[in-house]
CSV table of C-alpha atoms and ligand atoms in Angstrom, one decimal:
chain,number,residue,atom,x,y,z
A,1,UNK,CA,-21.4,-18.5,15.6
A,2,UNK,CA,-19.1,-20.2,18.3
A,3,UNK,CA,-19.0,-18.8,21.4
A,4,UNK,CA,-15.0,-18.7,20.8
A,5,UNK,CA,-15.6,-16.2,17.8
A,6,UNK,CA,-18.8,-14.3,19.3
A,7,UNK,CA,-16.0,-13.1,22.4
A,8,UNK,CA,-13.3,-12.5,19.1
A,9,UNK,CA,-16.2,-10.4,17.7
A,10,UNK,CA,-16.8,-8.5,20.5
A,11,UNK,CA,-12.8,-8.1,21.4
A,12,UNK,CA,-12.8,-6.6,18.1
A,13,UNK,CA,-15.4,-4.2,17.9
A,14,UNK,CA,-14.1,-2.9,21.7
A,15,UNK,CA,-11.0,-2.1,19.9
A,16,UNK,CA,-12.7,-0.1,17.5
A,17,UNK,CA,-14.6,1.9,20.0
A,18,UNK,CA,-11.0,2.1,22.4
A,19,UNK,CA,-9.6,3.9,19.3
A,20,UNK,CA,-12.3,6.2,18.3
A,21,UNK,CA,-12.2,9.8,19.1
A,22,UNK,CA,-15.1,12.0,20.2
A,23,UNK,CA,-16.1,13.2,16.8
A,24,UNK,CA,-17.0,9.6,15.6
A,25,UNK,CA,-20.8,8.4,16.9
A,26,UNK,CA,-20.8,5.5,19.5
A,27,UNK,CA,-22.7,3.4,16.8
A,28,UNK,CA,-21.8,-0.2,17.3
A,29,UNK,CA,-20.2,-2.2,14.5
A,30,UNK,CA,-21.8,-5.9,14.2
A,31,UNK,CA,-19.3,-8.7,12.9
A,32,UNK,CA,-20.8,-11.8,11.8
A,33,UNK,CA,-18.1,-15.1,11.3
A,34,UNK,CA,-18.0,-16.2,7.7
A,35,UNK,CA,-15.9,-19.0,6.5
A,36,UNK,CA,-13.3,-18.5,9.1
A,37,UNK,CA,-13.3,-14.8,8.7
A,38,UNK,CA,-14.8,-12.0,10.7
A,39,UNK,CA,-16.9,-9.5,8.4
A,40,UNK,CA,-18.3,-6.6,9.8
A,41,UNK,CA,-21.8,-5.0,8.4
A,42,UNK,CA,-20.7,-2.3,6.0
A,43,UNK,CA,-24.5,-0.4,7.0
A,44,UNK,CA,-22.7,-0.2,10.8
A,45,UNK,CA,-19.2,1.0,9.3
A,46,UNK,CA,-21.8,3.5,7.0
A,47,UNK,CA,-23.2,5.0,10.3
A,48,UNK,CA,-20.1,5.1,13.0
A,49,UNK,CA,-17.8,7.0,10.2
A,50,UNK,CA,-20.5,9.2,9.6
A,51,UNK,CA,-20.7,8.8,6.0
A,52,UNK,CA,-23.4,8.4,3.4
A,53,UNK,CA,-24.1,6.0,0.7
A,54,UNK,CA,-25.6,5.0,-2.5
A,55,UNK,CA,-26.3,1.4,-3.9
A,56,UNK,CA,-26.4,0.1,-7.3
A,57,UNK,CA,-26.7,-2.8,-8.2
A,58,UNK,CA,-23.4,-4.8,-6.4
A,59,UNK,CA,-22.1,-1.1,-6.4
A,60,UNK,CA,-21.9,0.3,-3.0
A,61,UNK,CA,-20.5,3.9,-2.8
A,62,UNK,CA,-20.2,5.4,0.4
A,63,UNK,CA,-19.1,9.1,1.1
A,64,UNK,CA,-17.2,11.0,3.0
A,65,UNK,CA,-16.4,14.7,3.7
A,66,UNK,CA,-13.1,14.3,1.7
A,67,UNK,CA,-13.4,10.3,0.5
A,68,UNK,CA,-15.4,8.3,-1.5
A,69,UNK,CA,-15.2,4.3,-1.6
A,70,UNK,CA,-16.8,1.8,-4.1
A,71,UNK,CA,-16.9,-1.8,-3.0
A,72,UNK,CA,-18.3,-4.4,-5.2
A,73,UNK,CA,-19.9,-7.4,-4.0
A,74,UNK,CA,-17.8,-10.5,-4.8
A,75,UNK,CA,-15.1,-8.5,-6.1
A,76,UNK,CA,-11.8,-7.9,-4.0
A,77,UNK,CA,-10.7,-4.9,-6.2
A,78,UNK,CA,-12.3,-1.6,-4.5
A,79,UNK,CA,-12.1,2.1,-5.7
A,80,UNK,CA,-10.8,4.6,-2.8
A,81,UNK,CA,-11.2,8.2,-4.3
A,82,UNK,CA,-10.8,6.7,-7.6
A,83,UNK,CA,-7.6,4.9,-7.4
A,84,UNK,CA,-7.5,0.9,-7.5
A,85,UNK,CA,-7.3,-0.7,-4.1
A,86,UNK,CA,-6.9,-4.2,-4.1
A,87,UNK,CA,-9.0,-5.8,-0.4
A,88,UNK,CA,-8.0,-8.7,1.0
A,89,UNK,CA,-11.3,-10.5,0.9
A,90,UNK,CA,-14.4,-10.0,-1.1
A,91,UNK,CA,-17.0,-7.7,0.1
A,92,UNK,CA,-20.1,-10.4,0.8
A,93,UNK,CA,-24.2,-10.4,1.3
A,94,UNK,CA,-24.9,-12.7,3.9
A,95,UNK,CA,-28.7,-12.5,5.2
A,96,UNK,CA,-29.4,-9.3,3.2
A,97,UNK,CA,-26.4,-7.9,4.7
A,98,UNK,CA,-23.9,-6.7,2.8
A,99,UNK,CA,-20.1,-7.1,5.1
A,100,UNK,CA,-16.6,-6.3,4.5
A,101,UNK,CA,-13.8,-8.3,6.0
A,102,UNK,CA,-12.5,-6.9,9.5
A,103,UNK,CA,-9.1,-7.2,8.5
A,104,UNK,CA,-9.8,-4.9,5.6
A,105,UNK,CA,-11.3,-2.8,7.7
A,106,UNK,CA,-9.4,-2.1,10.3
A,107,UNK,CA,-6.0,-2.3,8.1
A,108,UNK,CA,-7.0,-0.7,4.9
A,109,UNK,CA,-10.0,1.6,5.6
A,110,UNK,CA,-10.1,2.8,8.5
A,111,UNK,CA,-6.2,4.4,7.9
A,112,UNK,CA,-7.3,5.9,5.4
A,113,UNK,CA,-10.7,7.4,6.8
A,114,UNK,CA,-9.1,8.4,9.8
A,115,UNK,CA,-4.7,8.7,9.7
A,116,UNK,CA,-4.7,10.3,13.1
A,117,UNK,CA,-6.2,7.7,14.9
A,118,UNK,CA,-2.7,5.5,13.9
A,119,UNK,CA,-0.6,5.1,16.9
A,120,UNK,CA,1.6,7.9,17.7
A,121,UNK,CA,5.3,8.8,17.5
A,122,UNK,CA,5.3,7.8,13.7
A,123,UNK,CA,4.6,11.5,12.4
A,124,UNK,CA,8.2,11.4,13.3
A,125,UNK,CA,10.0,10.9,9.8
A,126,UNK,CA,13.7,11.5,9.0
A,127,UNK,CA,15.8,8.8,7.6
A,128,UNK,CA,13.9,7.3,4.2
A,129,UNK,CA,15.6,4.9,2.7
A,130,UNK,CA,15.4,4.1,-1.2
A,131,UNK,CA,16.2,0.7,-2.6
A,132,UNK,CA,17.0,0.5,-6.2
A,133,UNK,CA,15.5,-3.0,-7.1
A,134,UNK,CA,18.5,-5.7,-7.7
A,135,UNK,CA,21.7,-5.0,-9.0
A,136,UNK,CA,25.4,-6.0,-10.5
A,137,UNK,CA,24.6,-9.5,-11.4
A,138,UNK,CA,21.4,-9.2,-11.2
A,139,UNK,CA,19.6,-6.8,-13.8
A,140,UNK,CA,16.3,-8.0,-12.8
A,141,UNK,CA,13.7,-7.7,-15.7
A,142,UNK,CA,15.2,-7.0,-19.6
A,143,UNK,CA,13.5,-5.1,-22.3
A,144,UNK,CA,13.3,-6.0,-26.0
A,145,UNK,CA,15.8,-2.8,-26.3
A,146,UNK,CA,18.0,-4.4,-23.7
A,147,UNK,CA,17.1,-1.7,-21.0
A,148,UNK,CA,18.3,-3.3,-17.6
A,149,UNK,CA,15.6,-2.9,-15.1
A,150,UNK,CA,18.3,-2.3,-12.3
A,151,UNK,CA,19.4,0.8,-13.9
A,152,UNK,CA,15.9,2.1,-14.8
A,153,UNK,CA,15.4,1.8,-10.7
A,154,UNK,CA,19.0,3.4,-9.8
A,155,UNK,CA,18.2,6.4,-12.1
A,156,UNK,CA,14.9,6.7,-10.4
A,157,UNK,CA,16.2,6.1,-6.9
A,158,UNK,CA,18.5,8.8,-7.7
A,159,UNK,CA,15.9,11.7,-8.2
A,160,UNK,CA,13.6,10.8,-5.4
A,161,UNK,CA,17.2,10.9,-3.3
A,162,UNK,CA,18.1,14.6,-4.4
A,163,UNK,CA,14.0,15.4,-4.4
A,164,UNK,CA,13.5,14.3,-0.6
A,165,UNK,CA,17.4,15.6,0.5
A,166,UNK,CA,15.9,18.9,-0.9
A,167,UNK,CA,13.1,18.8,1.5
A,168,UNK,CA,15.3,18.4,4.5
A,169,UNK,CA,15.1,14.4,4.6
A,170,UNK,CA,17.6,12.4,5.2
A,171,UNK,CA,17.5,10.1,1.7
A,172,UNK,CA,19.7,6.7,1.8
A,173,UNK,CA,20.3,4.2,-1.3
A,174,UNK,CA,20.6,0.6,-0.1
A,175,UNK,CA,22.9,0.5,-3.5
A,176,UNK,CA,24.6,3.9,-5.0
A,177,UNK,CA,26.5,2.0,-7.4
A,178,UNK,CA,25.6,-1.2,-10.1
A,179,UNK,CA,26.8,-3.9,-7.3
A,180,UNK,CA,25.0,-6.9,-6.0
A,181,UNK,CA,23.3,-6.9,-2.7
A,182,UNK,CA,21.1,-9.6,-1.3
A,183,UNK,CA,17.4,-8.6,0.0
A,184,UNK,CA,18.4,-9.4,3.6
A,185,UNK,CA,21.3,-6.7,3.1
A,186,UNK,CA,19.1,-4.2,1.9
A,187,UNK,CA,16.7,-4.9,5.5
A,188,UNK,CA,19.8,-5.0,7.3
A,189,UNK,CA,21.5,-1.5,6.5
A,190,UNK,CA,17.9,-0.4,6.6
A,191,UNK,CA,17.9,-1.0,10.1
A,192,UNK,CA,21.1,-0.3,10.7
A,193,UNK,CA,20.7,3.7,9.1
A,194,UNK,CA,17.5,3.4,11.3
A,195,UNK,CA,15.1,4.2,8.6
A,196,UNK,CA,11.5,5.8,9.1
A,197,UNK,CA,10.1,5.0,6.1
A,198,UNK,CA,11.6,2.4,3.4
A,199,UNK,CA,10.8,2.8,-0.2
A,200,UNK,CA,11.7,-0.2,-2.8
A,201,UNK,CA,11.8,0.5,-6.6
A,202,UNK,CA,10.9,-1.6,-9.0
A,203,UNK,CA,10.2,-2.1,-13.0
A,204,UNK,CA,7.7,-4.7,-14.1
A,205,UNK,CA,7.8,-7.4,-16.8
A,206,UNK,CA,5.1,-9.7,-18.2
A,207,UNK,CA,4.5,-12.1,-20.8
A,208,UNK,CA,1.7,-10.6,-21.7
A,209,UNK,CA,3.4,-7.7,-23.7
A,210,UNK,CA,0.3,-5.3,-23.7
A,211,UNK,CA,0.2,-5.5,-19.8
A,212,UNK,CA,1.6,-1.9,-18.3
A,213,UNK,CA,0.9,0.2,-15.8
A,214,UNK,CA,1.9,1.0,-12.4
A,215,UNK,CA,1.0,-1.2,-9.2
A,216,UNK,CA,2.4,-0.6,-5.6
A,217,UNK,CA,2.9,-3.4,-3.2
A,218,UNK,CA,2.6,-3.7,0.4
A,219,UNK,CA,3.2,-7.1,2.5
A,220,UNK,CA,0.0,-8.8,2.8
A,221,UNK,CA,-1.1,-8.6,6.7
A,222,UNK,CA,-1.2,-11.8,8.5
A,223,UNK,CA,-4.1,-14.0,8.0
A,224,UNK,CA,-4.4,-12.5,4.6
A,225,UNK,CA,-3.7,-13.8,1.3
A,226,UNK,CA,-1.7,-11.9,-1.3
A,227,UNK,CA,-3.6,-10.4,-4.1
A,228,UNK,CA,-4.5,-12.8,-6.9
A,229,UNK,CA,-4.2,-15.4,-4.3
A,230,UNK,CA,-6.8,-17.3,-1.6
A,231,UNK,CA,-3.7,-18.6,0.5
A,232,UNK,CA,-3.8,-16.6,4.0
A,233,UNK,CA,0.1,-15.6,5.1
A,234,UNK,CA,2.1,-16.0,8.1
A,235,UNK,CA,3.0,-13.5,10.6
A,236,UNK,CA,6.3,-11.8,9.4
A,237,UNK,CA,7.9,-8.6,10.8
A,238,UNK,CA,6.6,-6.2,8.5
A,239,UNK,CA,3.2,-7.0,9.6
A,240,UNK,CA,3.7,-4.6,12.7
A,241,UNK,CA,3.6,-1.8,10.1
A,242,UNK,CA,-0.2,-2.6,8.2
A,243,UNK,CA,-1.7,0.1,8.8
A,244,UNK,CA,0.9,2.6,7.8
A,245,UNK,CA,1.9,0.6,4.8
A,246,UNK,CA,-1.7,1.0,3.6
A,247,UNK,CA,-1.7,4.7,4.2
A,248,UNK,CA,2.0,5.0,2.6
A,249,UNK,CA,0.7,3.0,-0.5
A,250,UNK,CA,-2.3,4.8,-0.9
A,251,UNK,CA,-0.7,8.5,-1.0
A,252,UNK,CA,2.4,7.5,-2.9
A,253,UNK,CA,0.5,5.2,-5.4
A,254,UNK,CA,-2.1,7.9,-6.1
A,255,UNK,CA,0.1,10.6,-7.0
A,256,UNK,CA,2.5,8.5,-9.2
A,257,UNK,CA,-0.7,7.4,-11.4
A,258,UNK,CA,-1.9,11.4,-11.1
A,259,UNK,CA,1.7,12.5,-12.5
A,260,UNK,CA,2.3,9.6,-15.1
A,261,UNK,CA,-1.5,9.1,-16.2
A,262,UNK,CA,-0.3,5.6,-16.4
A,263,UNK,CA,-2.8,2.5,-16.3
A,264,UNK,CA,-3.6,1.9,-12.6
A,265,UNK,CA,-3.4,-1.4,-11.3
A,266,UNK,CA,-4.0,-0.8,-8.0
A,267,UNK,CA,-2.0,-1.5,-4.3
A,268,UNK,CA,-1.9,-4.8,-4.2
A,269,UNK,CA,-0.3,-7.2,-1.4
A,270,UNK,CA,2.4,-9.3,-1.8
A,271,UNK,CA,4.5,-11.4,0.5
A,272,UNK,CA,8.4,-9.7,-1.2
A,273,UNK,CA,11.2,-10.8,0.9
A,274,UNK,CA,12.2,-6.9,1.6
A,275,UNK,CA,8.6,-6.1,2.5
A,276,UNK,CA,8.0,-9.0,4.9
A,277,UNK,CA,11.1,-8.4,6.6
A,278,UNK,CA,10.5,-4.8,7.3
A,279,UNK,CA,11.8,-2.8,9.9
A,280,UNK,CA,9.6,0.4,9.3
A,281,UNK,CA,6.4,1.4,7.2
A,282,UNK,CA,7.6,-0.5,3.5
A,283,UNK,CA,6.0,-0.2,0.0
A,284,UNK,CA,7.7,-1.4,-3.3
A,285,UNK,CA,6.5,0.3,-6.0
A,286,UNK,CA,6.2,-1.1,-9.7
A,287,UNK,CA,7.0,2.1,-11.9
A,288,UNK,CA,5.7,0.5,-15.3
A,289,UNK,CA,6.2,-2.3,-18.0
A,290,UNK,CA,9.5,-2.6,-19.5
A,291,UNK,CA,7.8,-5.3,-21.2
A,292,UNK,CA,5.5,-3.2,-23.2
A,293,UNK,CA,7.2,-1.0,-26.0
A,294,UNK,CA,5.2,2.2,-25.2
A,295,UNK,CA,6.1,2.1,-21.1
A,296,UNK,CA,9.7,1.2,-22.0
A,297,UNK,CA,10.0,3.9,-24.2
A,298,UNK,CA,8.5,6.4,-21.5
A,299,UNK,CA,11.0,5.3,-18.8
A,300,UNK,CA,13.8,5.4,-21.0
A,301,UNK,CA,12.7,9.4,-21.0
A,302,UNK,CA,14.3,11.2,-17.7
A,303,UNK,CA,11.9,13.7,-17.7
A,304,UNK,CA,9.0,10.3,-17.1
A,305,UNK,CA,11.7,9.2,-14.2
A,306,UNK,CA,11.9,12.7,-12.9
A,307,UNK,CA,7.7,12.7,-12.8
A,308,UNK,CA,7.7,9.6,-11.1
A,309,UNK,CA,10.1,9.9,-8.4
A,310,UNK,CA,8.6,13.7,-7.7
A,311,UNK,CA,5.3,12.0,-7.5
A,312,UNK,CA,6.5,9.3,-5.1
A,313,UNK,CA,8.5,12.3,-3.1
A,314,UNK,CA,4.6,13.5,-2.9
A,315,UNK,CA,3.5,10.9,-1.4
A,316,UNK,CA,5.9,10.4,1.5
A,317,UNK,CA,5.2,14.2,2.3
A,318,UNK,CA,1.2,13.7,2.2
A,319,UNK,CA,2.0,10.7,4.1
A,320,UNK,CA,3.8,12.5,6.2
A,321,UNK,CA,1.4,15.5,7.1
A,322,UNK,CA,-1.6,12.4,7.3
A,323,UNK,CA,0.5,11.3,10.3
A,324,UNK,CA,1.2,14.1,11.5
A,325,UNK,CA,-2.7,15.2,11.7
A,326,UNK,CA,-2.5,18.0,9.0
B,1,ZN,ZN1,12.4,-5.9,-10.0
């Protein structure tokens, strides 16, 4: 190890002390370089979270009062309460040790673990904006019925509008009628409506017609690659917002696969134009397959669209409470 990244390593396990509240033990959390990338020992995460563990195999489970992880050695796809979440890096054994990226854990885990560690003033949430995924001239995916995948979104976009105006939100469309806008447009009047929190819908589509299921995206943090990718991105402006896009991700992706029972392919990162360009906590969410006869079907259903945008009104409120400490 350099003596450039040994002082990185120790910079970064300061800031994990810095931000760790009385409750948590003062173990210390040993990084080790690898490849370019700072790992952490998972055994020192194990012991200054508090939690226990069990290992099987390249199975690790470690457990929490209220949360359990699986990471897989070798495998970027981890299991947080039982819902897909896709890492950035491989967990690794290096020297008997077996390490998680620092990246992952700082961004990914540790909002989770702990939400009311996340800075403060963002428990305050008003203005959400929904954008229904392309428009006019652009119906974005087709299905063998012809279903446009922009109106799919709009009638989805629709719900969750009415659902979250119901619970004393303010709810804004970056579209409320089939017209074109550009993805810079949709950032701009984001911005411009001063949104809290900014939710993109989406339908999928895939050669494959058997794939389905629901995925929800986040921008992929700096550094990082994308998932199904090894190319690390750039800094872009959604970046400020990694840790609250996790935690956004994580509640509204759980409860739509709770309320659909639909295949669960994980929160995955992504480096979308609207996401990277955020000017707030961002997810787009991938409500199903219009590709695959049996998903099409179901979101051709309103009461399927009605589930899904209730789930993903859910979700902003368990967000919501997570910052908010409750
Ligand atoms: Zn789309």
């Amino acid at each position: 190890m350099s003596v450039r990244s040994t002082l990185r390593s120790v910079a970064c396990l300061l800031a994990l002390f810095l931000s760790s509240p009385a409750a948590f033990g003062s173990f210390p959390i040993r990084s080790r370089e690898i490849g370019g990338t700072t790992h952490v020992v998972l055994y020192d995460v194990i012991r200054y979270y508090g939690l226990k563990s069990h290992v099987s195999g390249k199975r690790i489970t470690l457990y929490g009062a209220e949360t359990e992880i699986i990471f897989t050695i070798d495998s970027r796809a981890a299991r947080i309460n039982g819902f897909l979440f896709n890492l950035a890096h491989a967990p690794t054994l290096h020297d008997n040790e077996a390490l998680i990226s620092e990246r992952d854990l700082s961004l990914s885990i540790d909002p989770i673990l702990r939400p009311q560690t996340l800075e403060t003033g963002n428990a305050d949430i008003r203005r959400i904006v929904i954008d229904p995924g392309h428009g006019g001239k652009d119906s974005g995916a087709r299905s063998r019925q012809k279903t446009n995948e922009k109106t799919i979104n709009m009638l989805i976009a629709r719900d969750l509008q009415w659902m979250l105006e119901d619970l004393g939100y303010e709810a804004y469309l970056t579209r409320d009628r089939d017209t074109y806008i550009s993805l810079a447009e949709r950032q701009r009047r984001c911005r411009q409506w001063g949104g809290d929190l900014f939710i993109s819908i989406h339908c999928n589509s895939a050669k494959d017609k058997s794939a389905h299921g629901v995925e929800t995206f986040v921008v992929a943090p700096e550094g990082t690659p994308k998932t199904g990718d090894y190319k690390p991105s750039t800094r872009t402006p959604g970046n400020e917002y990694d840790k609250f896009n996790t935690r956004l991700a994580y509640e509204v992706h759980r409860n739509v696969i709770t309320a659909t029972g639909a295949r669960d392919r994980g929160v995955k990162r992504a480096r979308f134009y609207v996401l990277k360009k955020a000017s707030c906590p961002s997810i787009l969410v991938e409500s199903g397959f219009l590709s695959n006869a049996d998903e099409e079907s179901r979101l051709g259903n309103s009461r399927y669209r009605h589930d899904i945008a209730e789930a993903i009104s859910n979700g902003i409120v368990m967000y919501h409470w997570a910052m908010a400490g409750q």
